[in-house]
Amino acid sequence: MVTDDVPTRVSTRREWPWWAPSVSAGLVSAALLGLMTWQVLERGWFIAWDWSFHAHVDVRQPDGITKTLLDALASLGGQRLYTLPIIAAVGLYVAYQQRRVRVLVAIVAGLATVLFIGYWIKFGLGRTPPASGQDVLHGVGQAFPSGHTANATLTWFLLVVVLFGARGLKPDRVRFRRYLWVAAAGVLVTGFLMTALDYHWLSDIPGGFALGLLALMVSVTVLRAPAVRWPRRRG
């Protein structure tokens, strides 16, 4: 009789909980947003370049058709008037194709995060925009964090996730990575235009990016959550 004496190998690879990646990234984003907010409040090193950059771009503003086109591009990239219909339409289409409302719940959760946390900070700081000619807190302004950048970050990255991510409409790793770069380029262009056109201070842009990334991780966590199975009643 032949016996197999080869020991069975037991995998020691650690299995991370499903929520670990998105929740960890969300906590890091929240910590960075908190640090930036504190720096704006304390007038720290984070805002050191704001006034000099404003002075540089203020006297170099474009006009005419160039100004109109750049404004339109910045608005399309991050103004809620345009980004909300886009993400809502894609979300409805994906929900219809998948016969699930999970994607709509994820989108609403991300939008709510941007809205409530963003305006809580905006109204709490009351930072005046560059157009006011002064950088003061608790004034008439909602400059920090940049809502356009936050909306752009949530919208364009979430579109890639719901279309080509693991739980998306057409999961595809190659397209997912490729379009993540496209989304990142769109966010960078939007943020750059908002400060180059002197609508926001330079430090408002990374603040908006951190807020948008936090909202994105909330949406991703909702998408990745396992389905709730209700116990059945016994007859």
PDB file of C-alpha atoms in Angstrom:
ATOM      1  CA  MET A   1       0.000   0.000   0.000  1.00  0.00           C
ATOM      2  CA  VAL A   2       1.371   3.427  -0.976  1.00  0.00           C
ATOM      3  CA  THR A   3       0.851   6.315   1.391  1.00  0.00           C
ATOM      4  CA  ASP A   4       1.279   9.989   0.646  1.00  0.00           C
ATOM      5  CA  ASP A   5       3.583  11.447   3.313  1.00  0.00           C
ATOM      6  CA  VAL A   6       3.778  14.911   1.743  1.00  0.00           C
ATOM      7  CA  PRO A   7       2.480  17.375   4.338  1.00  0.00           C
ATOM      8  CA  THR A   8      -0.470  19.508   3.338  1.00  0.00           C
ATOM      9  CA  ARG A   9       0.443  23.180   3.058  1.00  0.00           C
ATOM     10  CA  VAL A  10      -1.816  25.550   4.883  1.00  0.00           C
ATOM     11  CA  SER A  11      -2.070  29.049   3.429  1.00  0.00           C
ATOM     12  CA  THR A  12      -0.866  31.675   5.884  1.00  0.00           C
ATOM     13  CA  ARG A  13      -1.980  34.552   3.715  1.00  0.00           C
ATOM     14  CA  ARG A  14      -4.035  36.962   5.771  1.00  0.00           C
ATOM     15  CA  GLU A  15      -7.517  37.702   4.513  1.00  0.00           C
ATOM     16  CA  TRP A  16      -8.436  41.336   5.017  1.00  0.00           C
ATOM     17  CA  PRO A  17     -12.059  42.263   5.733  1.00  0.00           C
ATOM     18  CA  TRP A  18     -13.999  43.511   2.719  1.00  0.00           C
ATOM     19  CA  TRP A  19     -14.252  46.998   4.206  1.00  0.00           C
ATOM     20  CA  ALA A  20     -10.573  47.439   5.117  1.00  0.00           C
ATOM     21  CA  PRO A  21      -9.223  49.097   1.901  1.00  0.00           C
ATOM     22  CA  SER A  22     -11.995  51.671   1.426  1.00  0.00           C
ATOM     23  CA  VAL A  23     -12.472  52.458   5.114  1.00  0.00           C
ATOM     24  CA  SER A  24      -8.704  52.857   5.623  1.00  0.00           C
ATOM     25  CA  ALA A  25      -8.422  55.189   2.629  1.00  0.00           C
ATOM     26  CA  GLY A  26     -11.461  57.102   3.863  1.00  0.00           C
ATOM     27  CA  LEU A  27      -9.958  57.574   7.319  1.00  0.00           C
ATOM     28  CA  VAL A  28      -6.689  58.817   5.798  1.00  0.00           C
ATOM     29  CA  SER A  29      -8.655  61.272   3.624  1.00  0.00           C
ATOM     30  CA  ALA A  30     -10.621  62.469   6.651  1.00  0.00           C
ATOM     31  CA  ALA A  31      -7.404  62.942   8.639  1.00  0.00           C
ATOM     32  CA  LEU A  32      -5.816  64.949   5.810  1.00  0.00           C
ATOM     33  CA  LEU A  33      -8.935  67.077   5.444  1.00  0.00           C
ATOM     34  CA  GLY A  34      -8.927  67.708   9.189  1.00  0.00           C
ATOM     35  CA  LEU A  35      -5.239  68.688   9.104  1.00  0.00           C
ATOM     36  CA  MET A  36      -5.814  71.075   6.197  1.00  0.00           C
ATOM     37  CA  THR A  37      -8.836  72.628   7.910  1.00  0.00           C
ATOM     38  CA  TRP A  38      -6.830  73.145  11.085  1.00  0.00           C
ATOM     39  CA  GLN A  39      -4.018  74.755   9.103  1.00  0.00           C
ATOM     40  CA  VAL A  40      -6.446  77.165   7.425  1.00  0.00           C
ATOM     41  CA  LEU A  41      -7.935  77.992  10.823  1.00  0.00           C
ATOM     42  CA  GLU A  42      -4.508  78.536  12.407  1.00  0.00           C
ATOM     43  CA  ARG A  43      -3.131  80.375   9.356  1.00  0.00           C
ATOM     44  CA  GLY A  44      -0.304  77.848   9.162  1.00  0.00           C
ATOM     45  CA  TRP A  45       2.247  76.755   6.575  1.00  0.00           C
ATOM     46  CA  PHE A  46      -0.445  75.123   4.425  1.00  0.00           C
ATOM     47  CA  ILE A  47      -1.691  78.507   3.183  1.00  0.00           C
ATOM     48  CA  ALA A  48       1.739  80.138   2.880  1.00  0.00           C
ATOM     49  CA  TRP A  49       1.621  80.313  -0.954  1.00  0.00           C
ATOM     50  CA  ASP A  50      -2.005  81.386  -1.278  1.00  0.00           C
ATOM     51  CA  TRP A  51      -1.568  85.139  -1.440  1.00  0.00           C
ATOM     52  CA  SER A  52       1.505  85.126  -3.685  1.00  0.00           C
ATOM     53  CA  PHE A  53      -0.205  82.778  -6.158  1.00  0.00           C
ATOM     54  CA  HIS A  54      -3.338  84.952  -6.120  1.00  0.00           C
ATOM     55  CA  ALA A  55      -1.242  88.058  -6.804  1.00  0.00           C
ATOM     56  CA  HIS A  56       0.478  86.270  -9.687  1.00  0.00           C
ATOM     57  CA  VAL A  57      -2.700  85.112 -11.472  1.00  0.00           C
ATOM     58  CA  ASP A  58      -4.871  88.124 -10.619  1.00  0.00           C
ATOM     59  CA  VAL A  59      -3.050  90.395 -13.081  1.00  0.00           C
ATOM     60  CA  ARG A  60      -2.866  87.692 -15.755  1.00  0.00           C
ATOM     61  CA  GLN A  61      -6.534  86.810 -16.142  1.00  0.00           C
ATOM     62  CA  PRO A  62      -7.656  85.913 -19.670  1.00  0.00           C
ATOM     63  CA  ASP A  63     -10.574  87.688 -21.291  1.00  0.00           C
ATOM     64  CA  GLY A  64     -12.943  87.295 -24.191  1.00  0.00           C
ATOM     65  CA  ILE A  65     -13.554  83.887 -25.714  1.00  0.00           C
ATOM     66  CA  THR A  66     -10.594  82.352 -23.863  1.00  0.00           C
ATOM     67  CA  LYS A  67     -12.100  83.289 -20.511  1.00  0.00           C
ATOM     68  CA  THR A  68     -15.516  81.958 -21.573  1.00  0.00           C
ATOM     69  CA  LEU A  69     -14.112  78.621 -22.725  1.00  0.00           C
ATOM     70  CA  LEU A  70     -11.993  78.121 -19.597  1.00  0.00           C
ATOM     71  CA  ASP A  71     -14.961  78.982 -17.377  1.00  0.00           C
ATOM     72  CA  ALA A  72     -17.100  76.460 -19.255  1.00  0.00           C
ATOM     73  CA  LEU A  73     -14.442  73.765 -18.909  1.00  0.00           C
ATOM     74  CA  ALA A  74     -14.059  74.402 -15.172  1.00  0.00           C
ATOM     75  CA  SER A  75     -17.835  74.340 -14.698  1.00  0.00           C
ATOM     76  CA  LEU A  76     -18.276  71.113 -16.648  1.00  0.00           C
ATOM     77  CA  GLY A  77     -15.485  69.509 -14.653  1.00  0.00           C
ATOM     78  CA  GLY A  78     -16.801  70.220 -11.183  1.00  0.00           C
ATOM     79  CA  GLN A  79     -19.937  72.343 -10.907  1.00  0.00           C
ATOM     80  CA  ARG A  80     -22.792  70.329  -9.389  1.00  0.00           C
ATOM     81  CA  LEU A  81     -25.200  71.713 -11.996  1.00  0.00           C
ATOM     82  CA  TYR A  82     -23.372  69.544 -14.563  1.00  0.00           C
ATOM     83  CA  THR A  83     -21.787  66.721 -12.554  1.00  0.00           C
ATOM     84  CA  LEU A  84     -24.988  65.738 -10.725  1.00  0.00           C
ATOM     85  CA  PRO A  85     -27.045  64.958 -13.880  1.00  0.00           C
ATOM     86  CA  ILE A  86     -24.104  62.992 -15.308  1.00  0.00           C
ATOM     87  CA  ILE A  87     -23.544  60.755 -12.277  1.00  0.00           C
ATOM     88  CA  ALA A  88     -27.317  60.377 -11.747  1.00  0.00           C
ATOM     89  CA  ALA A  89     -27.925  59.317 -15.354  1.00  0.00           C
ATOM     90  CA  VAL A  90     -25.086  56.782 -15.321  1.00  0.00           C
ATOM     91  CA  GLY A  91     -26.209  55.486 -11.929  1.00  0.00           C
ATOM     92  CA  LEU A  92     -29.786  54.972 -13.142  1.00  0.00           C
ATOM     93  CA  TYR A  93     -28.550  53.162 -16.243  1.00  0.00           C
ATOM     94  CA  VAL A  94     -26.253  50.854 -14.261  1.00  0.00           C
ATOM     95  CA  ALA A  95     -28.999  50.163 -11.690  1.00  0.00           C
ATOM     96  CA  TYR A  96     -31.410  49.267 -14.492  1.00  0.00           C
ATOM     97  CA  GLN A  97     -28.911  46.964 -16.193  1.00  0.00           C
ATOM     98  CA  GLN A  98     -27.931  45.229 -12.948  1.00  0.00           C
ATOM     99  CA  ARG A  99     -31.473  45.190 -11.576  1.00  0.00           C
ATOM    100  CA  ARG A 100     -30.101  46.521  -8.287  1.00  0.00           C
ATOM    101  CA  VAL A 101     -30.414  49.833  -6.493  1.00  0.00           C
ATOM    102  CA  ARG A 102     -27.080  49.423  -4.689  1.00  0.00           C
ATOM    103  CA  VAL A 103     -25.268  51.737  -7.105  1.00  0.00           C
ATOM    104  CA  LEU A 104     -27.846  54.487  -6.529  1.00  0.00           C
ATOM    105  CA  VAL A 105     -27.482  54.179  -2.763  1.00  0.00           C
ATOM    106  CA  ALA A 106     -23.687  54.426  -3.149  1.00  0.00           C
ATOM    107  CA  ILE A 107     -23.967  57.555  -5.305  1.00  0.00           C
ATOM    108  CA  VAL A 108     -26.366  59.234  -2.880  1.00  0.00           C
ATOM    109  CA  ALA A 109     -24.072  58.369   0.049  1.00  0.00           C
ATOM    110  CA  GLY A 110     -21.094  60.000  -1.681  1.00  0.00           C
ATOM    111  CA  LEU A 111     -23.048  63.101  -2.656  1.00  0.00           C
ATOM    112  CA  ALA A 112     -24.387  63.454   0.884  1.00  0.00           C
ATOM    113  CA  THR A 113     -20.836  63.254   2.255  1.00  0.00           C
ATOM    114  CA  VAL A 114     -19.666  66.097   0.009  1.00  0.00           C
ATOM    115  CA  LEU A 115     -22.743  68.157   0.802  1.00  0.00           C
ATOM    116  CA  PHE A 116     -22.902  67.835   4.573  1.00  0.00           C
ATOM    117  CA  ILE A 117     -19.200  67.681   5.468  1.00  0.00           C
ATOM    118  CA  GLY A 118     -18.244  70.199   2.801  1.00  0.00           C
ATOM    119  CA  TYR A 119     -20.768  72.841   3.830  1.00  0.00           C
ATOM    120  CA  TRP A 120     -20.154  72.176   7.518  1.00  0.00           C
ATOM    121  CA  ILE A 121     -16.512  73.177   6.964  1.00  0.00           C
ATOM    122  CA  LYS A 122     -17.346  75.979   4.515  1.00  0.00           C
ATOM    123  CA  PHE A 123     -19.824  77.688   6.822  1.00  0.00           C
ATOM    124  CA  GLY A 124     -17.685  76.956   9.877  1.00  0.00           C
ATOM    125  CA  LEU A 125     -14.627  78.691   8.408  1.00  0.00           C
ATOM    126  CA  GLY A 126     -16.370  81.335   6.299  1.00  0.00           C
ATOM    127  CA  ARG A 127     -13.200  81.903   4.283  1.00  0.00           C
ATOM    128  CA  THR A 128     -13.424  84.717   1.760  1.00  0.00           C
ATOM    129  CA  PRO A 129     -12.476  83.957  -1.882  1.00  0.00           C
ATOM    130  CA  PRO A 130      -9.592  85.640  -3.743  1.00  0.00           C
ATOM    131  CA  ALA A 131     -12.024  87.892  -5.620  1.00  0.00           C
ATOM    132  CA  SER A 132     -12.745  89.680  -2.347  1.00  0.00           C
ATOM    133  CA  GLY A 133      -9.168  90.973  -2.246  1.00  0.00           C
ATOM    134  CA  GLN A 134      -8.647  89.691   1.289  1.00  0.00           C
ATOM    135  CA  ASP A 135      -8.109  86.343   2.974  1.00  0.00           C
ATOM    136  CA  VAL A 136     -10.075  86.352   6.219  1.00  0.00           C
ATOM    137  CA  LEU A 137     -12.079  83.788   8.137  1.00  0.00           C
ATOM    138  CA  HIS A 138     -15.640  84.000   9.422  1.00  0.00           C
ATOM    139  CA  GLY A 139     -16.464  86.468   6.682  1.00  0.00           C
ATOM    140  CA  VAL A 140     -18.766  86.324   3.675  1.00  0.00           C
ATOM    141  CA  GLY A 141     -17.297  83.375   1.828  1.00  0.00           C
ATOM    142  CA  GLN A 142     -17.200  79.607   1.392  1.00  0.00           C
ATOM    143  CA  ALA A 143     -13.810  79.186  -0.232  1.00  0.00           C
ATOM    144  CA  PHE A 144     -12.392  76.212   1.691  1.00  0.00           C
ATOM    145  CA  PRO A 145     -12.614  73.447   0.643  1.00  0.00           C
ATOM    146  CA  SER A 146     -13.157  73.752  -3.101  1.00  0.00           C
ATOM    147  CA  GLY A 147     -16.564  72.293  -3.905  1.00  0.00           C
ATOM    148  CA  HIS A 148     -15.720  72.098  -7.615  1.00  0.00           C
ATOM    149  CA  THR A 149     -12.678  69.931  -6.903  1.00  0.00           C
ATOM    150  CA  ALA A 150     -14.618  67.741  -4.469  1.00  0.00           C
ATOM    151  CA  ASN A 151     -17.429  67.229  -6.985  1.00  0.00           C
ATOM    152  CA  ALA A 152     -14.939  66.459  -9.756  1.00  0.00           C
ATOM    153  CA  THR A 153     -13.077  63.922  -7.605  1.00  0.00           C
ATOM    154  CA  LEU A 154     -16.237  62.092  -6.574  1.00  0.00           C
ATOM    155  CA  THR A 155     -17.951  62.213  -9.965  1.00  0.00           C
ATOM    156  CA  TRP A 156     -15.218  61.171 -12.382  1.00  0.00           C
ATOM    157  CA  PHE A 157     -13.611  58.513 -10.201  1.00  0.00           C
ATOM    158  CA  LEU A 158     -16.977  57.061  -9.193  1.00  0.00           C
ATOM    159  CA  LEU A 159     -18.002  56.824 -12.859  1.00  0.00           C
ATOM    160  CA  VAL A 160     -14.974  54.618 -13.485  1.00  0.00           C
ATOM    161  CA  VAL A 161     -15.804  52.476 -10.439  1.00  0.00           C
ATOM    162  CA  VAL A 162     -19.469  51.888 -11.322  1.00  0.00           C
ATOM    163  CA  LEU A 163     -18.680  51.184 -14.973  1.00  0.00           C
ATOM    164  CA  PHE A 164     -15.458  49.149 -14.881  1.00  0.00           C
ATOM    165  CA  GLY A 165     -14.799  48.269 -11.227  1.00  0.00           C
ATOM    166  CA  ALA A 166     -15.199  44.796  -9.705  1.00  0.00           C
ATOM    167  CA  ARG A 167     -18.860  45.533  -8.859  1.00  0.00           C
ATOM    168  CA  GLY A 168     -19.400  47.694 -11.911  1.00  0.00           C
ATOM    169  CA  LEU A 169     -21.481  47.255 -15.032  1.00  0.00           C
ATOM    170  CA  LYS A 170     -18.646  45.821 -17.142  1.00  0.00           C
ATOM    171  CA  PRO A 171     -15.752  44.792 -14.859  1.00  0.00           C
ATOM    172  CA  ASP A 172     -12.498  45.249 -16.728  1.00  0.00           C
ATOM    173  CA  ARG A 173      -9.155  45.758 -14.981  1.00  0.00           C
ATOM    174  CA  VAL A 174      -7.443  47.223 -18.037  1.00  0.00           C
ATOM    175  CA  ARG A 175     -10.166  49.783 -18.700  1.00  0.00           C
ATOM    176  CA  PHE A 176     -10.459  50.481 -14.980  1.00  0.00           C
ATOM    177  CA  ARG A 177      -6.792  51.458 -14.678  1.00  0.00           C
ATOM    178  CA  ARG A 178      -6.811  53.364 -17.965  1.00  0.00           C
ATOM    179  CA  TYR A 179      -9.840  55.476 -17.125  1.00  0.00           C
ATOM    180  CA  LEU A 180      -8.624  56.139 -13.588  1.00  0.00           C
ATOM    181  CA  TRP A 181      -5.817  58.115 -15.208  1.00  0.00           C
ATOM    182  CA  VAL A 182      -8.339  59.967 -17.370  1.00  0.00           C
ATOM    183  CA  ALA A 183     -10.415  60.796 -14.278  1.00  0.00           C
ATOM    184  CA  ALA A 184      -7.306  61.974 -12.412  1.00  0.00           C
ATOM    185  CA  ALA A 185      -6.400  64.260 -15.330  1.00  0.00           C
ATOM    186  CA  GLY A 186      -9.905  65.731 -15.301  1.00  0.00           C
ATOM    187  CA  VAL A 187      -9.727  66.418 -11.568  1.00  0.00           C
ATOM    188  CA  LEU A 188      -6.303  68.065 -11.878  1.00  0.00           C
ATOM    189  CA  VAL A 189      -7.460  70.276 -14.758  1.00  0.00           C
ATOM    190  CA  THR A 190     -10.574  71.324 -12.845  1.00  0.00           C
ATOM    191  CA  GLY A 191      -8.611  72.156  -9.702  1.00  0.00           C
ATOM    192  CA  PHE A 192      -5.957  74.041 -11.626  1.00  0.00           C
ATOM    193  CA  LEU A 193      -8.530  76.141 -13.490  1.00  0.00           C
ATOM    194  CA  MET A 194     -10.376  77.052 -10.295  1.00  0.00           C
ATOM    195  CA  THR A 195      -7.245  78.574  -8.814  1.00  0.00           C
ATOM    196  CA  ALA A 196      -5.692  79.865 -12.069  1.00  0.00           C
ATOM    197  CA  LEU A 197      -8.930  81.744 -12.833  1.00  0.00           C
ATOM    198  CA  ASP A 198      -8.726  83.156  -9.287  1.00  0.00           C
ATOM    199  CA  TYR A 199     -11.955  81.630  -8.007  1.00  0.00           C
ATOM    200  CA  HIS A 200     -10.188  79.729  -5.215  1.00  0.00           C
ATOM    201  CA  TRP A 201      -7.071  79.997  -3.094  1.00  0.00           C
ATOM    202  CA  LEU A 202      -4.347  77.510  -3.908  1.00  0.00           C
ATOM    203  CA  SER A 203      -4.893  75.600  -0.639  1.00  0.00           C
ATOM    204  CA  ASP A 204      -8.627  75.199  -1.339  1.00  0.00           C
ATOM    205  CA  ILE A 205      -7.840  72.688  -4.096  1.00  0.00           C
ATOM    206  CA  PRO A 206      -6.156  69.891  -2.066  1.00  0.00           C
ATOM    207  CA  GLY A 207      -8.876  70.434   0.536  1.00  0.00           C
ATOM    208  CA  GLY A 208     -11.501  69.718  -2.115  1.00  0.00           C
ATOM    209  CA  PHE A 209      -9.571  66.695  -3.326  1.00  0.00           C
ATOM    210  CA  ALA A 210      -9.423  65.240   0.207  1.00  0.00           C
ATOM    211  CA  LEU A 211     -13.163  65.823   0.670  1.00  0.00           C
ATOM    212  CA  GLY A 212     -13.959  64.220  -2.686  1.00  0.00           C
ATOM    213  CA  LEU A 213     -11.758  61.212  -1.930  1.00  0.00           C
ATOM    214  CA  LEU A 214     -13.486  60.763   1.439  1.00  0.00           C
ATOM    215  CA  ALA A 215     -16.874  60.813  -0.308  1.00  0.00           C
ATOM    216  CA  LEU A 216     -15.598  58.381  -2.935  1.00  0.00           C
ATOM    217  CA  MET A 217     -14.516  55.915  -0.256  1.00  0.00           C
ATOM    218  CA  VAL A 218     -17.959  56.149   1.354  1.00  0.00           C
ATOM    219  CA  SER A 219     -19.505  55.229  -2.007  1.00  0.00           C
ATOM    220  CA  VAL A 220     -17.039  52.391  -2.591  1.00  0.00           C
ATOM    221  CA  THR A 221     -17.739  50.985   0.880  1.00  0.00           C
ATOM    222  CA  VAL A 222     -21.470  50.917   0.115  1.00  0.00           C
ATOM    223  CA  LEU A 223     -20.804  49.192  -3.210  1.00  0.00           C
ATOM    224  CA  ARG A 224     -18.558  46.542  -1.631  1.00  0.00           C
ATOM    225  CA  ALA A 225     -20.778  45.791   1.352  1.00  0.00           C
ATOM    226  CA  PRO A 226     -22.202  42.262   1.359  1.00  0.00           C
ATOM    227  CA  ALA A 227     -25.902  41.906   0.747  1.00  0.00           C
ATOM    228  CA  VAL A 228     -28.056  41.912   3.868  1.00  0.00           C
ATOM    229  CA  ARG A 229     -29.823  38.584   4.281  1.00  0.00           C
ATOM    230  CA  TRP A 230     -32.885  38.781   6.475  1.00  0.00           C
ATOM    231  CA  PRO A 231     -33.735  35.679   8.477  1.00  0.00           C
ATOM    232  CA  ARG A 232     -36.786  33.849   7.194  1.00  0.00           C
ATOM    233  CA  ARG A 233     -39.712  33.180   9.425  1.00  0.00           C
ATOM    234  CA  ARG A 234     -40.590  29.629  10.066  1.00  0.00           C
ATOM    235  CA  GLY A 235     -44.185  28.809   9.324  1.00  0.00           C
TER     236      GLY A 235
END
